[in-house]
Amino acid sequence: MNSGSIQSTSTQDRVIAKPKRRINGWLLAIPPVLLATGFFLWQQAGSHAGLVVPRQQVQMAIVQRGDLIRDIAAQGRIVAANAPTLYSQEAGQIEFFKQPGESVIAGELLARISSPALESLLQQQQAVLSVLQADAERSALQAREQQLDMEQVMNTAQVNLLAARRELQRAQQSIEMGVIRKLDFDVAQDRLTQAELEFDHASRKVELAKDKLTFEQQSRLQDIQRQGLVVAELSRKLQALDITAPVTGQLGNWLVEQQSHVLAGQMLLTVIDLSRYEAELHVAESYARDLLPGMAVEITVGNQQLSGQISYIAPEVRNNQVSARVRFADSEAQSLRQSQRVSARVLLEHKQDVLKIARGDFVASGGGRVAYQVLDNQAIKKPVELGALSVQWVEVLSGAVEGDQWIISNLAEFKDEARVNLN
């Protein structure tokens, strides 16, 4: 035995097998779909929002299904349907006989314009008319005198013609008896021919004188009629200086001062017909293309609800607004008063069975393309498409189902975050 050798420890070593991991049987029993869903929810639960907004600072609404009436709100006032403005026909000095606010009757004298120049011109033209009438009468007398002279000449020619005929008859008898010469018989024939020619000429001159007289009389009558029209027009203008009420109602406002000088065509005053009223609305320019005559309108005057239709739309835009007139359909409109303030709802379109949500600031702040849906305690950003807008509702074309809850207040405080916690 060699005492210097070292014995190995191989006889003491023992191989230990690696234990196998056991898989719980309940985990193998879960379907893969549920495992994937659970993993997704675990991921969602693990995700966090970068912004927190107090819940009480936002407004929420539920997506609903129902009818949507596209309408617009407008403000306006009650105006008389018939409120004519009276103008001056001629220049002159005006005198009012009625004060603003007083009741008037159709045809009643309201004011008068004094125009000495027009009165003088009328008198001058009336004098011209009188001169023309006198000249026409004088010319008629002269024409009758000339006609008598022509008739006298014709009568003389007729007498000469009869005498020439008798002389020719005597000459015929005498030449048959051989008492006169053939030359004397020829002379009698010539005298008869001359008398016939003179009588024919005189007859035609008389007819021509009659035609001339008729023509001159017609010409003078036309001059008289023409001058009569001038006088009638001036008389009409002079009568138009009396300003009368065109309708029964109330005197509106003086548009010029009492006893002031006015020009032709200048506005003088207004008369208000109190028997019928309309509403004058002021609609934002952006809705101008949507307005059409005949559209239904709901009018609120205090506690009174009236219905009507658009009867007139102004062709121009003033101060970024379009003016529209509404004609009332209700008999209760008789109780209205001039210049009352009204609120109106113009009904543009009626859509049935659409998805809609209450209108809020999210429409403008989201540009109509973004909305935040509320899930549990989070607001999740989502793309949407909005349609028709009304005073109370917004049509949802895509991005929502009935029953979804949205944030409808201003989205600016969400800072375009994908997720926002609500607490």
mmCIF file of C-alpha atoms in Angstrom, residues 75-388:
data_model
loop_
_atom_site.group_PDB
_atom_site.id
_atom_site.type_symbol
_atom_site.label_atom_id
_atom_site.label_comp_id
_atom_site.label_asym_id
_atom_site.label_seq_id
_atom_site.Cartn_x
_atom_site.Cartn_y
_atom_site.Cartn_z
ATOM 1 C CA GLN A 75 -83.635 87.203 -33.671
ATOM 2 C CA GLY A 76 -85.817 89.949 -35.068
ATOM 3 C CA ARG A 77 -88.641 92.348 -34.478
ATOM 4 C CA ILE A 78 -92.261 92.876 -35.420
ATOM 5 C CA VAL A 79 -92.833 95.254 -38.313
ATOM 6 C CA ALA A 80 -95.946 96.373 -40.151
ATOM 7 C CA ALA A 81 -96.562 94.381 -43.290
ATOM 8 C CA ASN A 82 -97.623 97.578 -45.007
ATOM 9 C CA ALA A 83 -95.763 100.728 -43.953
ATOM 10 C CA PRO A 84 -95.529 103.000 -47.010
ATOM 11 C CA THR A 85 -93.119 105.908 -47.113
ATOM 12 C CA LEU A 86 -94.472 109.073 -48.731
ATOM 13 C CA TYR A 87 -92.242 111.230 -50.951
ATOM 14 C CA SER A 88 -92.302 114.786 -52.196
ATOM 15 C CA GLN A 89 -93.401 115.201 -55.810
ATOM 16 C CA GLU A 90 -92.077 118.744 -56.142
ATOM 17 C CA ALA A 91 -89.698 121.073 -54.380
ATOM 18 C CA GLY A 92 -91.197 123.463 -51.877
ATOM 19 C CA GLN A 93 -91.882 124.209 -48.232
ATOM 20 C CA ILE A 94 -93.684 121.522 -46.226
ATOM 21 C CA GLU A 95 -96.287 121.941 -43.521
ATOM 22 C CA PHE A 96 -97.366 118.940 -41.411
ATOM 23 C CA PHE A 97 -100.913 118.683 -40.038
ATOM 24 C CA LYS A 98 -100.465 115.432 -38.038
ATOM 25 C CA GLN A 99 -98.018 114.515 -35.307
ATOM 26 C CA PRO A 100 -96.105 111.187 -35.247
ATOM 27 C CA GLY A 101 -98.109 108.493 -33.473
ATOM 28 C CA GLU A 102 -101.532 109.962 -34.256
ATOM 29 C CA SER A 103 -104.127 107.763 -35.917
ATOM 30 C CA VAL A 104 -104.966 108.529 -39.531
ATOM 31 C CA ILE A 105 -107.676 107.532 -41.989
ATOM 32 C CA ALA A 106 -107.084 106.683 -45.632
ATOM 33 C CA GLY A 107 -107.354 109.871 -47.701
ATOM 34 C CA GLU A 108 -106.842 112.192 -44.732
ATOM 35 C CA LEU A 109 -104.621 115.237 -45.339
ATOM 36 C CA LEU A 110 -101.306 114.798 -43.523
ATOM 37 C CA ALA A 111 -99.115 117.547 -44.972
ATOM 38 C CA ARG A 112 -98.971 120.119 -47.748
ATOM 39 C CA ILE A 113 -96.087 121.425 -49.834
ATOM 40 C CA SER A 114 -96.306 124.980 -51.066
ATOM 41 C CA SER A 115 -94.706 125.544 -54.488
ATOM 42 C CA PRO A 116 -95.244 129.049 -55.924
ATOM 43 C CA ALA A 117 -93.215 128.149 -59.007
ATOM 44 C CA LEU A 118 -95.536 125.257 -59.839
ATOM 45 C CA GLU A 119 -98.640 127.362 -59.288
ATOM 46 C CA SER A 120 -97.249 130.078 -61.569
ATOM 47 C CA LEU A 121 -96.379 127.548 -64.258
ATOM 48 C CA LEU A 122 -99.893 126.119 -64.099
ATOM 49 C CA GLN A 123 -101.422 129.555 -64.555
ATOM 50 C CA GLN A 124 -99.163 130.236 -67.542
ATOM 51 C CA GLN A 125 -100.107 126.974 -69.218
ATOM 52 C CA GLN A 126 -103.781 127.587 -68.533
ATOM 53 C CA ALA A 127 -103.420 130.985 -70.266
ATOM 54 C CA VAL A 128 -101.779 129.284 -73.257
ATOM 55 C CA LEU A 129 -104.688 126.836 -73.383
ATOM 56 C CA SER A 130 -107.172 129.719 -73.365
ATOM 57 C CA VAL A 131 -105.305 131.414 -76.227
ATOM 58 C CA LEU A 132 -105.348 128.214 -78.278
ATOM 59 C CA GLN A 133 -109.060 127.779 -77.680
ATOM 60 C CA ALA A 134 -109.728 131.398 -78.723
ATOM 61 C CA ASP A 135 -107.575 131.012 -81.850
ATOM 62 C CA ALA A 136 -109.423 127.852 -82.735
ATOM 63 C CA GLU A 137 -112.783 129.603 -82.475
ATOM 64 C CA ARG A 138 -111.519 132.593 -84.490
ATOM 65 C CA SER A 139 -110.119 130.302 -87.153
ATOM 66 C CA ALA A 140 -113.391 128.433 -87.312
ATOM 67 C CA LEU A 141 -115.259 131.739 -87.951
ATOM 68 C CA GLN A 142 -112.779 132.742 -90.640
ATOM 69 C CA ALA A 143 -113.081 129.364 -92.278
ATOM 70 C CA ARG A 144 -116.851 129.615 -92.287
ATOM 71 C CA GLU A 145 -116.551 133.090 -93.886
ATOM 72 C CA GLN A 146 -114.224 131.743 -96.546
ATOM 73 C CA GLN A 147 -116.600 128.885 -97.139
ATOM 74 C CA LEU A 148 -119.487 131.327 -97.673
ATOM 75 C CA ASP A 149 -117.370 133.273 -100.190
ATOM 76 C CA MET A 150 -116.598 130.051 -102.042
ATOM 77 C CA GLU A 151 -120.287 129.130 -102.033
ATOM 78 C CA GLN A 152 -121.128 132.587 -103.414
ATOM 79 C CA VAL A 153 -118.651 132.101 -106.248
ATOM 80 C CA MET A 154 -120.138 128.670 -106.911
ATOM 81 C CA ASN A 155 -123.665 130.095 -106.910
ATOM 82 C CA THR A 156 -122.590 132.821 -109.361
ATOM 83 C CA ALA A 157 -121.030 130.171 -111.583
ATOM 84 C CA GLN A 158 -124.211 128.134 -111.376
ATOM 85 C CA VAL A 159 -126.317 131.158 -112.419
ATOM 86 C CA ASN A 160 -123.952 131.854 -115.289
ATOM 87 C CA LEU A 161 -124.212 128.211 -116.327
ATOM 88 C CA LEU A 162 -128.025 128.388 -116.402
ATOM 89 C CA ALA A 163 -127.894 131.623 -118.374
ATOM 90 C CA ALA A 164 -125.475 130.119 -120.878
ATOM 91 C CA ARG A 165 -127.725 127.137 -121.333
ATOM 92 C CA ARG A 166 -130.764 129.349 -122.000
ATOM 93 C CA GLU A 167 -128.768 131.526 -124.398
ATOM 94 C CA LEU A 168 -127.605 128.447 -126.304
ATOM 95 C CA GLN A 169 -131.177 127.197 -126.435
ATOM 96 C CA ARG A 170 -132.366 130.540 -127.916
ATOM 97 C CA ALA A 171 -129.469 130.510 -130.364
ATOM 98 C CA GLN A 172 -130.465 126.996 -131.430
ATOM 99 C CA GLN A 173 -133.999 128.143 -132.139
ATOM 100 C CA SER A 174 -132.832 131.291 -133.894
ATOM 101 C CA ILE A 175 -130.398 129.491 -136.182
ATOM 102 C CA GLU A 176 -133.125 127.046 -137.132
ATOM 103 C CA MET A 177 -135.315 130.017 -138.093
ATOM 104 C CA GLY A 178 -132.371 131.601 -139.884
ATOM 105 C CA VAL A 179 -132.498 134.688 -137.689
ATOM 106 C CA ILE A 180 -128.840 134.627 -136.503
ATOM 107 C CA ARG A 181 -125.616 133.694 -138.065
ATOM 108 C CA LYS A 182 -123.693 130.488 -137.453
ATOM 109 C CA LEU A 183 -120.973 132.541 -135.779
ATOM 110 C CA ASP A 184 -123.367 133.816 -133.120
ATOM 111 C CA PHE A 185 -124.501 130.221 -132.461
ATOM 112 C CA ASP A 186 -120.879 129.106 -131.978
ATOM 113 C CA VAL A 187 -120.313 131.971 -129.568
ATOM 114 C CA ALA A 188 -123.300 130.804 -127.469
ATOM 115 C CA GLN A 189 -121.886 127.283 -127.370
ATOM 116 C CA ASP A 190 -118.506 128.567 -126.229
ATOM 117 C CA ARG A 191 -120.115 130.605 -123.478
ATOM 118 C CA LEU A 192 -121.963 127.491 -122.256
ATOM 119 C CA THR A 193 -118.749 125.482 -122.186
ATOM 120 C CA GLN A 194 -117.011 128.284 -120.274
ATOM 121 C CA ALA A 195 -119.871 128.482 -117.780
ATOM 122 C CA GLU A 196 -119.743 124.722 -117.205
ATOM 123 C CA LEU A 197 -115.993 124.859 -116.559
ATOM 124 C CA GLU A 198 -116.372 127.776 -114.161
ATOM 125 C CA PHE A 199 -119.149 126.013 -112.265
ATOM 126 C CA ASP A 200 -117.110 122.786 -112.010
ATOM 127 C CA HIS A 201 -114.065 124.718 -110.775
ATOM 128 C CA ALA A 202 -116.138 126.606 -108.208
ATOM 129 C CA SER A 203 -117.657 123.343 -106.950
ATOM 130 C CA ARG A 204 -114.243 121.791 -106.439
ATOM 131 C CA LYS A 205 -112.949 124.913 -104.681
ATOM 132 C CA VAL A 206 -115.862 124.689 -102.266
ATOM 133 C CA GLU A 207 -115.127 121.035 -101.542
ATOM 134 C CA LEU A 208 -111.438 121.866 -101.043
ATOM 135 C CA ALA A 209 -112.346 124.683 -98.673
ATOM 136 C CA LYS A 210 -114.451 122.255 -96.641
ATOM 137 C CA ASP A 211 -111.594 119.760 -96.428
ATOM 138 C CA LYS A 212 -109.173 122.537 -95.463
ATOM 139 C CA LEU A 213 -111.529 123.748 -92.781
ATOM 140 C CA THR A 214 -111.875 120.238 -91.380
ATOM 141 C CA PHE A 215 -108.097 119.712 -91.349
ATOM 142 C CA GLU A 216 -107.403 123.046 -89.643
ATOM 143 C CA GLN A 217 -110.073 122.375 -87.061
ATOM 144 C CA GLN A 218 -108.599 118.941 -86.285
ATOM 145 C CA SER A 219 -105.083 120.388 -86.053
ATOM 146 C CA ARG A 220 -106.217 123.092 -83.669
ATOM 147 C CA LEU A 221 -108.141 120.541 -81.611
ATOM 148 C CA GLN A 222 -104.976 118.459 -81.326
ATOM 149 C CA ASP A 223 -103.042 121.517 -80.147
ATOM 150 C CA ILE A 224 -105.755 122.212 -77.604
ATOM 151 C CA GLN A 225 -105.760 118.594 -76.427
ATOM 152 C CA ARG A 226 -101.962 118.602 -76.132
ATOM 153 C CA GLN A 227 -102.017 121.776 -74.108
ATOM 154 C CA GLY A 228 -104.886 120.372 -72.066
ATOM 155 C CA LEU A 229 -102.695 117.400 -71.117
ATOM 156 C CA VAL A 230 -99.956 119.804 -70.001
ATOM 157 C CA VAL A 231 -102.425 121.674 -67.830
ATOM 158 C CA ALA A 232 -103.863 118.420 -66.448
ATOM 159 C CA GLU A 233 -100.391 117.155 -65.528
ATOM 160 C CA LEU A 234 -99.539 120.398 -63.782
ATOM 161 C CA SER A 235 -102.870 120.267 -61.968
ATOM 162 C CA ARG A 236 -102.085 116.697 -60.886
ATOM 163 C CA LYS A 237 -98.688 117.771 -59.599
ATOM 164 C CA LEU A 238 -100.287 120.646 -57.742
ATOM 165 C CA GLN A 239 -102.819 118.293 -56.178
ATOM 166 C CA ALA A 240 -99.983 115.894 -55.278
ATOM 167 C CA LEU A 241 -98.575 118.619 -53.065
ATOM 168 C CA ASP A 242 -101.330 117.642 -50.653
ATOM 169 C CA ILE A 243 -99.896 114.576 -48.896
ATOM 170 C CA THR A 244 -102.732 112.240 -47.904
ATOM 171 C CA ALA A 245 -102.737 108.946 -46.004
ATOM 172 C CA PRO A 246 -102.682 105.937 -48.372
ATOM 173 C CA VAL A 247 -103.964 103.554 -45.655
ATOM 174 C CA THR A 248 -105.796 103.700 -42.365
ATOM 175 C CA GLY A 249 -103.436 103.309 -39.455
ATOM 176 C CA GLN A 250 -100.917 105.439 -37.609
ATOM 177 C CA LEU A 251 -98.531 108.178 -38.627
ATOM 178 C CA GLY A 252 -95.003 106.893 -38.244
ATOM 179 C CA ASN A 253 -92.190 109.441 -38.236
ATOM 180 C CA TRP A 254 -91.501 112.758 -39.824
ATOM 181 C CA LEU A 255 -88.459 112.349 -42.023
ATOM 182 C CA VAL A 256 -87.953 116.129 -42.409
ATOM 183 C CA GLU A 257 -88.457 119.083 -40.116
ATOM 184 C CA GLN A 258 -91.644 121.146 -39.955
ATOM 185 C CA GLN A 259 -91.671 124.113 -42.401
ATOM 186 C CA SER A 260 -88.414 122.951 -43.994
ATOM 187 C CA HIS A 261 -87.610 123.150 -47.700
ATOM 188 C CA VAL A 262 -87.820 119.777 -49.423
ATOM 189 C CA LEU A 263 -86.636 118.596 -52.810
ATOM 190 C CA ALA A 264 -88.469 116.556 -55.409
ATOM 191 C CA GLY A 265 -88.246 112.848 -54.539
ATOM 192 C CA GLN A 266 -87.319 113.441 -50.888
ATOM 193 C CA MET A 267 -88.791 111.161 -48.194
ATOM 194 C CA LEU A 268 -91.296 112.992 -46.002
ATOM 195 C CA LEU A 269 -93.035 110.609 -43.590
ATOM 196 C CA THR A 270 -94.208 107.035 -43.056
ATOM 197 C CA VAL A 271 -97.687 105.661 -42.440
ATOM 198 C CA ILE A 272 -98.106 102.341 -40.611
ATOM 199 C CA ASP A 273 -100.938 99.967 -41.419
ATOM 200 C CA LEU A 274 -101.860 98.443 -38.050
ATOM 201 C CA SER A 275 -104.139 95.760 -39.505
ATOM 202 C CA ARG A 276 -101.373 93.286 -40.454
ATOM 203 C CA TYR A 277 -97.887 92.571 -39.108
ATOM 204 C CA GLU A 278 -94.857 90.563 -40.177
ATOM 205 C CA ALA A 279 -91.630 89.532 -38.475
ATOM 206 C CA GLU A 280 -88.322 90.813 -39.785
ATOM 207 C CA LEU A 281 -85.538 88.354 -38.938
ATOM 208 C CA HIS A 282 -81.770 88.761 -39.101
ATOM 209 C CA VAL A 283 -80.067 85.489 -40.047
ATOM 210 C CA ALA A 284 -76.326 84.863 -40.042
ATOM 211 C CA GLU A 285 -74.703 85.109 -43.465
ATOM 212 C CA SER A 286 -73.526 81.476 -43.300
ATOM 213 C CA TYR A 287 -77.154 80.306 -43.506
ATOM 214 C CA ALA A 288 -78.121 82.588 -46.385
ATOM 215 C CA ARG A 289 -77.979 79.776 -48.969
ATOM 216 C CA ASP A 290 -80.260 77.563 -46.885
ATOM 217 C CA LEU A 291 -83.105 80.083 -46.738
ATOM 218 C CA LEU A 292 -85.933 79.728 -49.228
ATOM 219 C CA PRO A 293 -89.333 81.434 -49.509
ATOM 220 C CA GLY A 294 -92.084 79.288 -48.046
ATOM 221 C CA MET A 295 -89.991 77.706 -45.257
ATOM 222 C CA ALA A 296 -91.839 77.199 -41.991
ATOM 223 C CA VAL A 297 -90.880 79.428 -39.063
ATOM 224 C CA GLU A 298 -91.778 79.222 -35.369
ATOM 225 C CA ILE A 299 -91.965 82.641 -33.746
ATOM 226 C CA THR A 300 -91.789 83.292 -30.002
ATOM 227 C CA VAL A 301 -93.076 86.657 -28.797
ATOM 228 C CA GLY A 302 -92.910 86.692 -25.015
ATOM 229 C CA ASN A 303 -95.065 83.730 -23.968
ATOM 230 C CA GLN A 304 -96.864 83.602 -27.303
ATOM 231 C CA GLN A 305 -96.025 80.984 -29.944
ATOM 232 C CA LEU A 306 -96.841 81.795 -33.574
ATOM 233 C CA SER A 307 -96.208 80.041 -36.851
ATOM 234 C CA GLY A 308 -95.502 81.522 -40.240
ATOM 235 C CA GLN A 309 -93.640 81.223 -43.498
ATOM 236 C CA ILE A 310 -90.764 83.121 -45.059
ATOM 237 C CA SER A 311 -92.245 85.498 -47.614
ATOM 238 C CA TYR A 312 -89.190 87.546 -48.609
ATOM 239 C CA ILE A 313 -85.399 87.219 -48.433
ATOM 240 C CA ALA A 314 -83.224 90.290 -48.933
ATOM 241 C CA PRO A 315 -80.869 90.006 -51.930
ATOM 242 C CA GLU A 316 -77.990 91.640 -50.064
ATOM 243 C CA VAL A 317 -75.948 91.029 -46.916
ATOM 244 C CA ARG A 318 -75.564 93.764 -44.334
ATOM 245 C CA ASN A 319 -73.318 93.532 -41.282
ATOM 246 C CA ASN A 320 -72.789 89.793 -41.972
ATOM 247 C CA GLN A 321 -76.541 89.174 -41.757
ATOM 248 C CA VAL A 322 -79.373 88.504 -44.182
ATOM 249 C CA SER A 323 -82.798 90.016 -43.608
ATOM 250 C CA ALA A 324 -85.911 87.878 -44.102
ATOM 251 C CA ARG A 325 -89.626 88.641 -43.736
ATOM 252 C CA VAL A 326 -92.017 86.137 -42.140
ATOM 253 C CA ARG A 327 -95.742 86.235 -42.855
ATOM 254 C CA PHE A 328 -97.880 84.979 -39.982
ATOM 255 C CA ALA A 329 -100.429 82.231 -40.481
ATOM 256 C CA ASP A 330 -102.208 82.625 -37.134
ATOM 257 C CA SER A 331 -105.067 84.959 -36.343
ATOM 258 C CA GLU A 332 -103.447 85.681 -32.970
ATOM 259 C CA ALA A 333 -100.938 87.848 -34.786
ATOM 260 C CA GLN A 334 -103.460 90.688 -34.518
ATOM 261 C CA SER A 335 -102.378 91.259 -30.907
ATOM 262 C CA LEU A 336 -98.803 92.098 -31.896
ATOM 263 C CA ARG A 337 -97.222 95.520 -31.613
ATOM 264 C CA GLN A 338 -94.775 97.380 -33.792
ATOM 265 C CA SER A 339 -91.047 96.824 -33.005
ATOM 266 C CA GLN A 340 -91.628 93.966 -30.505
ATOM 267 C CA ARG A 341 -88.572 91.720 -30.126
ATOM 268 C CA VAL A 342 -89.018 88.120 -31.243
ATOM 269 C CA SER A 343 -87.069 84.870 -31.280
ATOM 270 C CA ALA A 344 -87.471 82.605 -34.266
ATOM 271 C CA ARG A 345 -86.690 79.058 -35.305
ATOM 272 C CA VAL A 346 -86.467 78.504 -39.049
ATOM 273 C CA LEU A 347 -87.155 74.864 -39.974
ATOM 274 C CA LEU A 348 -84.805 73.968 -42.818
ATOM 275 C CA GLU A 349 -85.058 70.163 -43.081
ATOM 276 C CA HIS A 350 -86.727 67.203 -41.348
ATOM 277 C CA LYS A 351 -84.689 63.958 -41.164
ATOM 278 C CA GLN A 352 -86.198 60.759 -39.817
ATOM 279 C CA ASP A 353 -84.576 57.853 -37.928
ATOM 280 C CA VAL A 354 -81.007 59.164 -37.640
ATOM 281 C CA LEU A 355 -78.318 58.906 -34.971
ATOM 282 C CA LYS A 356 -78.098 62.170 -33.091
ATOM 283 C CA ILE A 357 -76.570 63.688 -30.008
ATOM 284 C CA ALA A 358 -77.152 66.901 -28.149
ATOM 285 C CA ARG A 359 -75.353 69.847 -29.704
ATOM 286 C CA GLY A 360 -72.420 71.307 -27.802
ATOM 287 C CA ASP A 361 -69.092 73.056 -28.161
ATOM 288 C CA PHE A 362 -67.422 69.789 -29.227
ATOM 289 C CA VAL A 363 -68.725 70.405 -32.766
ATOM 290 C CA ALA A 364 -66.615 73.519 -33.271
ATOM 291 C CA SER A 365 -63.653 72.583 -31.087
ATOM 292 C CA GLY A 366 -63.375 69.138 -32.699
ATOM 293 C CA GLY A 367 -63.906 70.421 -36.203
ATOM 294 C CA GLY A 368 -66.723 67.931 -36.709
ATOM 295 C CA ARG A 369 -64.170 65.126 -37.121
ATOM 296 C CA VAL A 370 -63.128 64.268 -33.556
ATOM 297 C CA ALA A 371 -65.094 63.265 -30.470
ATOM 298 C CA TYR A 372 -64.344 61.740 -27.055
ATOM 299 C CA GLN A 373 -66.312 58.690 -25.995
ATOM 300 C CA VAL A 374 -66.665 57.990 -22.279
ATOM 301 C CA LEU A 375 -65.739 54.419 -21.223
ATOM 302 C CA ASP A 376 -65.683 53.827 -17.464
ATOM 303 C CA ASN A 377 -63.595 56.677 -16.111
ATOM 304 C CA GLN A 378 -61.792 57.549 -19.312
ATOM 305 C CA ALA A 379 -62.545 59.712 -22.343
ATOM 306 C CA ILE A 380 -61.158 58.048 -25.461
ATOM 307 C CA LYS A 381 -60.525 60.043 -28.606
ATOM 308 C CA LYS A 382 -62.131 58.691 -31.782
ATOM 309 C CA PRO A 383 -62.676 59.855 -35.359
ATOM 310 C CA VAL A 384 -66.290 60.689 -36.211
ATOM 311 C CA GLU A 385 -68.294 62.230 -39.025
ATOM 312 C CA LEU A 386 -71.065 64.686 -38.241
ATOM 313 C CA GLY A 387 -73.947 65.665 -40.493
ATOM 314 C CA ALA A 388 -76.819 68.089 -40.180
#
